[in-house]
Amino acid sequence: MKHFPTFFTLQDRTVAVIGGSAMALQRIRLLLQAGSRVALFARTLEPALAELVLEGAVRWQAHSVRQANFAGAALAFVATGDAAEDAVATELARAAGVPVNVVDRPELCDFIMPAIVERGPVTIGISTGGASPVLARSLRGRIEAALPARLGALARLAAEFRDRAKAAIAGATERRRFWETVLEGPVGEAALAGDESGARRRLQALLDGGAPAEARAEAHAGAVYIVGAGPGDPDLLTFRALRLMQQADIVLYDELVGPEILDYVRRDAERVYVGKIKANHSKSQDEINALLVAHARAGKRVLRLKGGDPFVFGRGGEELEYVRRHGIEAMVVPGITAALGCAASAGIPLTHRDHASSVTFLTGHTRDGELATDWRVLARPDQTLVVYMGLSAAGKLAAKLLVAGLDRATPVAIVERGTRPDQKISTGALSDLKTLADRHQGGGPALLIIGKVAALAKSQSPEFNALLKEAV
Ligand code: SAH
């Protein structure tokens, strides 16, 4: 190990900064966040630094630094922007026994600055031992993406309850288990989802419950996460979906959720297929509801993984209502619905200043098989219609729209397996909708897009998609 990693307390300690450059400013901002007193030595200042001096946040002396100036300093940062001046300041700091960091001169440094990821009190420092700052930055990007945005809130909650948990739960091992289940279970998830007061209330209730055994049992109580998996491309999963997929004990997934997506589910999670291929339901909705409740009652974190968004033609509403009615903790995570995924990957803007001022999502597959709606409203010209589950009813749908007055030449597009590598797009006119739809029968899930914007569709060949994948 080239450098020894530590986190250093600088609260109320003096740190000497030599130089008034933009790099010095960057360091000073961090130092102020850490609560240190900054003593700045520089003949000229960046405007933003001058502001900090005027505000009284930084003590400035407008002369070159002398050895005596380092007395009592915990650390020194040198960033004059001039190699000779940097070297002189470094010598002086070292002679005064103060560890020094020189910006962009690793060979002169006693300590180096890591790349930092911050979430409230949670701080991650990344060092490549000076090998490659660019690599450190790229790692930081990956860690930034992997960590929930509200991790800081969760850490603060844990800090707030730390003493209380210590008083309530005697054994160190028991306490560790308690915290593991709290942080990784419904309490933690509520905090990460922004429901801090809910998380606090639940955590308090666990501790009020008194006996640690009971508290643990409750912290273990299962929960149901109704999660949208998007239209098929795993890159379109949300961070929250991905996190819950990696925590789940069991996943109940639909026909629309392909193996590419399931690959991201925690490896030892149990997988249950509950797909509903039309007229060949492997599980009825009642059976699915009952399974969700039964598994949550058994203390499992149940992931209900659905194609697209759970609240768009996904019956997520019914499932949510059912599990809540049975007293189970539940949360809904939105996903990119097929209309948005297909629109983007087919190059069809759903609204457009010249062609469509509104967009309507409808289904071609209703409970009673009737497409009862006000067709005159849907047949107005400057809007976009997106029809889910519309292939079989395409002929009927086109007829209704034509009778209601929509132009025969209105552009239509059919997007099959949108966002997936084997996506297929057909385009034509409303009068051909049935013929077009027949070509897609028996293929993957397909969406009908009706309206002037459909003429903007770019047909993307499988080759194009392959290239796109490689580029990413
Ligand atoms: N909740 C889902 C929709 C479920 S209904 C969502 O928000 O997307 C199922 C219908 O969605 C399919 O019949 C099809 O019309 C549409 N669909 C889902 N994924 C699709 C995809 N990748 N490409 C085209 N249509 C899709």
XYZ file of C-alpha atoms in Angstrom, residues 134-429:
296
model
C -8.524 9.681 -14.376
C -9.098 6.101 -13.229
C -9.960 7.397 -9.751
C -12.496 9.775 -11.268
C -14.032 7.059 -13.391
C -14.339 4.814 -10.323
C -15.952 7.687 -8.501
C -18.529 7.927 -11.301
C -19.374 4.261 -10.922
C -19.673 4.480 -7.160
C -21.799 7.633 -7.449
C -24.160 5.715 -9.720
C -24.326 2.695 -7.437
C -25.102 4.551 -4.200
C -28.622 5.697 -3.395
C -28.933 9.485 -3.412
C -30.477 9.515 0.067
C -27.875 7.349 1.750
C -26.931 10.368 3.872
C -30.460 10.569 5.281
C -30.298 6.897 6.207
C -26.918 7.367 7.909
C -28.244 10.348 9.876
C -31.234 8.286 10.983
C -28.912 5.537 12.196
C -26.828 8.100 14.083
C -29.954 9.542 15.672
C -31.015 6.138 17.002
C -27.631 4.744 17.833
C -27.704 5.462 21.560
C -31.320 4.426 21.934
C -30.657 1.092 20.250
C -27.638 0.602 22.459
C -29.786 1.137 25.545
C -32.582 -1.117 24.311
C -30.560 -4.036 22.939
C -27.859 -5.383 25.226
C -25.739 -7.832 23.200
C -23.330 -6.506 20.568
C -24.148 -9.325 18.136
C -27.870 -8.856 18.605
C -27.463 -5.156 18.051
C -25.519 -5.696 14.849
C -28.238 -8.013 13.556
C -30.871 -5.475 14.523
C -29.104 -2.764 12.543
C -28.561 -5.043 9.562
C -32.250 -5.796 9.301
C -33.218 -2.172 9.914
C -30.834 -0.745 7.320
C -31.526 -3.363 4.675
C -35.237 -3.803 5.339
C -38.360 -1.687 5.040
C -37.099 1.013 7.444
C -33.991 1.599 5.353
C -35.944 1.472 2.135
C -38.433 4.068 3.420
C -35.561 6.423 4.292
C -33.944 5.921 0.889
C -37.270 6.594 -0.802
C -37.504 9.971 0.944
C -40.040 8.982 3.609
C -37.847 9.992 6.544
C -40.661 10.584 8.980
C -42.153 7.166 8.159
C -38.774 5.512 8.624
C -38.241 7.318 11.940
C -41.708 6.356 13.156
C -41.147 2.695 12.306
C -37.729 2.600 13.868
C -39.057 4.226 17.028
C -41.895 1.709 17.125
C -39.398 -1.149 16.884
C -37.463 0.180 19.842
C -40.610 0.999 21.841
C -41.585 -2.614 21.298
C -39.005 -3.201 23.998
C -37.741 -6.737 23.829
C -35.071 -7.001 21.170
C -36.361 -10.368 20.010
C -39.729 -8.852 19.148
C -38.073 -5.858 17.569
C -36.008 -8.098 15.373
C -39.002 -10.130 14.399
C -40.757 -6.988 13.298
C -37.761 -5.602 11.484
C -37.701 -8.921 9.658
C -41.365 -8.629 8.686
C -41.626 -8.854 4.960
C -42.626 -6.216 2.480
C -43.866 -6.111 -1.078
C -42.114 -3.963 -3.677
C -44.131 -3.447 -6.843
C -41.428 -2.510 -9.296
C -41.519 -1.396 -12.904
C -38.785 -3.085 -14.929
C -39.150 -0.881 -18.003
C -39.773 -1.966 -21.586
C -37.027 -4.582 -21.881
C -33.592 -2.994 -22.151
C -31.925 -3.487 -18.725
C -30.151 -0.144 -19.137
C -33.526 1.464 -18.628
C -34.004 0.138 -15.094
C -34.068 2.782 -12.367
C -31.444 2.791 -9.615
C -34.156 2.039 -7.085
C -35.454 -0.912 -9.091
C -31.945 -2.305 -9.343
C -31.326 -1.912 -5.616
C -34.531 -3.712 -4.700
C -33.791 -6.432 -7.242
C -30.527 -7.032 -5.446
C -32.186 -7.235 -2.037
C -35.189 -9.395 -2.852
C -35.707 -12.791 -1.259
C -38.235 -13.797 -3.880
C -39.273 -12.343 -7.216
C -42.640 -12.794 -8.900
C -42.236 -11.728 -12.497
C -44.337 -11.281 -15.607
C -44.133 -12.436 -19.169
C -42.770 -9.020 -20.173
C -39.754 -9.314 -17.893
C -37.071 -11.027 -19.939
C -33.976 -12.968 -18.884
C -31.749 -9.913 -19.544
C -33.571 -8.153 -16.709
C -33.788 -11.180 -14.412
C -30.006 -11.427 -14.608
C -29.884 -8.428 -12.302
C -31.934 -10.065 -9.551
C -29.967 -11.292 -6.531
C -28.588 -14.654 -7.478
C -30.035 -16.655 -4.611
C -33.475 -15.061 -4.750
C -36.294 -17.484 -5.519
C -37.871 -16.801 -8.948
C -41.546 -17.390 -9.637
C -43.010 -16.889 -13.081
C -46.544 -15.542 -12.845
C -46.844 -14.375 -16.457
C -50.170 -13.832 -18.019
C -49.917 -14.686 -21.678
C -53.264 -13.793 -23.173
C -55.838 -16.555 -22.598
C -53.157 -18.726 -21.034
C -52.790 -17.318 -17.585
C -50.246 -19.287 -15.633
C -51.563 -17.640 -12.453
C -54.774 -15.715 -11.929
C -54.623 -12.246 -10.430
C -56.186 -13.620 -7.230
C -53.474 -16.257 -6.994
C -50.784 -13.634 -7.513
C -52.272 -11.405 -4.821
C -52.436 -14.313 -2.392
C -48.808 -15.270 -3.120
C -47.602 -11.717 -2.478
C -49.253 -11.644 0.929
C -48.230 -15.177 1.907
C -44.540 -14.607 1.139
C -44.463 -11.215 2.857
C -46.097 -12.771 5.926
C -43.344 -15.366 5.944
C -40.923 -12.451 6.442
C -39.648 -12.231 2.875
C -38.845 -9.190 0.825
C -41.102 -9.818 -2.118
C -40.296 -8.198 -5.422
C -43.236 -7.965 -7.775
C -41.450 -7.230 -11.029
C -43.594 -5.951 -13.879
C -42.929 -4.840 -17.426
C -42.902 -1.093 -18.061
C -44.563 0.862 -15.278
C -46.694 -0.944 -12.677
C -49.416 1.705 -12.818
C -49.833 1.785 -16.590
C -52.047 -1.121 -17.709
C -50.195 -3.227 -15.215
C -52.756 -3.942 -12.469
C -50.232 -2.586 -9.990
C -53.045 -0.621 -8.388
C -55.016 -3.751 -7.576
C -51.988 -5.495 -6.108
C -51.066 -2.486 -3.997
C -54.594 -2.204 -2.644
C -54.721 -5.905 -1.847
C -51.424 -6.151 0.032
C -52.077 -2.930 1.964
C -55.520 -4.206 2.926
C -53.764 -7.235 4.396
C -51.532 -5.021 6.522
C -48.362 -5.594 4.506
C -45.810 -2.853 3.959
C -45.774 -1.988 0.253
C -43.976 0.364 -2.074
C -44.328 1.123 -5.768
C -41.325 1.910 -7.953
C -42.075 3.494 -11.313
C -40.618 2.163 -14.528
C -40.329 3.450 -18.061
C -43.613 2.542 -19.654
C -43.673 0.932 -23.115
C -45.008 4.120 -24.729
C -41.995 6.137 -23.608
C -39.461 3.393 -24.299
C -40.838 2.650 -27.773
C -41.196 6.320 -28.641
C -37.562 6.983 -27.827
C -36.162 3.952 -29.566
C -38.319 4.473 -32.659
C -37.547 8.183 -32.843
C -41.212 9.155 -32.485
C -41.764 12.188 -30.245
C -45.136 11.685 -28.578
C -45.861 15.406 -28.534
C -44.542 17.871 -31.067
C -45.143 21.572 -31.515
C -46.233 21.065 -35.132
C -48.060 17.736 -34.915
C -49.466 16.820 -31.521
C -50.361 18.823 -28.440
C -51.524 15.864 -26.381
C -51.013 12.145 -26.048
C -53.437 9.471 -24.873
C -52.520 5.987 -23.671
C -55.275 3.455 -24.237
C -55.703 -0.281 -24.241
C -57.040 -2.444 -27.023
C -57.861 -5.204 -24.579
C -60.587 -4.337 -22.116
C -62.205 -6.486 -19.490
C -65.390 -7.053 -21.504
C -63.717 -6.983 -24.916
C -65.523 -3.774 -25.860
C -63.623 -0.649 -26.863
C -66.154 1.667 -25.282
C -64.886 5.201 -25.408
C -65.729 8.527 -27.006
C -64.216 7.999 -30.461
C -64.918 11.567 -31.580
C -62.534 12.836 -28.922
C -59.854 10.348 -29.977
C -60.351 11.136 -33.665
C -59.255 14.765 -33.347
C -56.263 15.351 -35.621
C -53.528 17.065 -33.566
C -52.887 14.435 -30.942
C -51.111 11.121 -30.502
C -52.761 7.850 -29.530
C -50.696 5.051 -28.071
C -52.472 1.719 -27.896
C -51.235 -1.005 -25.557
C -52.302 -4.601 -26.243
C -53.758 -3.354 -29.508
C -52.645 -5.872 -32.151
C -55.750 -8.083 -32.128
C -58.134 -5.165 -31.997
C -56.241 -3.102 -34.605
C -58.846 -3.552 -37.343
C -61.737 -2.670 -35.059
C -59.845 0.289 -33.667
C -59.009 1.710 -37.106
C -62.634 1.337 -38.181
C -63.916 3.222 -35.136
C -61.443 6.060 -35.687
C -62.277 6.313 -39.401
C -66.012 6.414 -38.698
C -65.409 9.110 -36.093
C -63.716 11.212 -38.755
C -59.953 10.640 -38.490
C -58.199 10.943 -41.864
C -57.402 7.624 -43.614
C -53.902 8.914 -44.352
C -53.080 9.537 -40.677
C -49.627 8.038 -40.077
C -49.376 4.967 -37.825
C -46.428 3.024 -36.497
C -46.203 -0.357 -34.831
C -43.262 -0.930 -32.540
C -42.673 -4.559 -31.609
C -40.254 -5.520 -28.832
C -39.382 -1.854 -28.399
C -35.947 -1.038 -26.862
C -34.766 -4.625 -27.323
C -32.018 -5.600 -29.759
C -34.566 -7.300 -32.036
C -37.011 -4.374 -32.115
C -39.165 -4.157 -35.265
C -40.976 -1.117 -36.561
C -43.629 -0.891 -39.282
C -45.116 2.327 -40.512
C -48.040 3.143 -42.778
C -51.411 4.860 -42.871
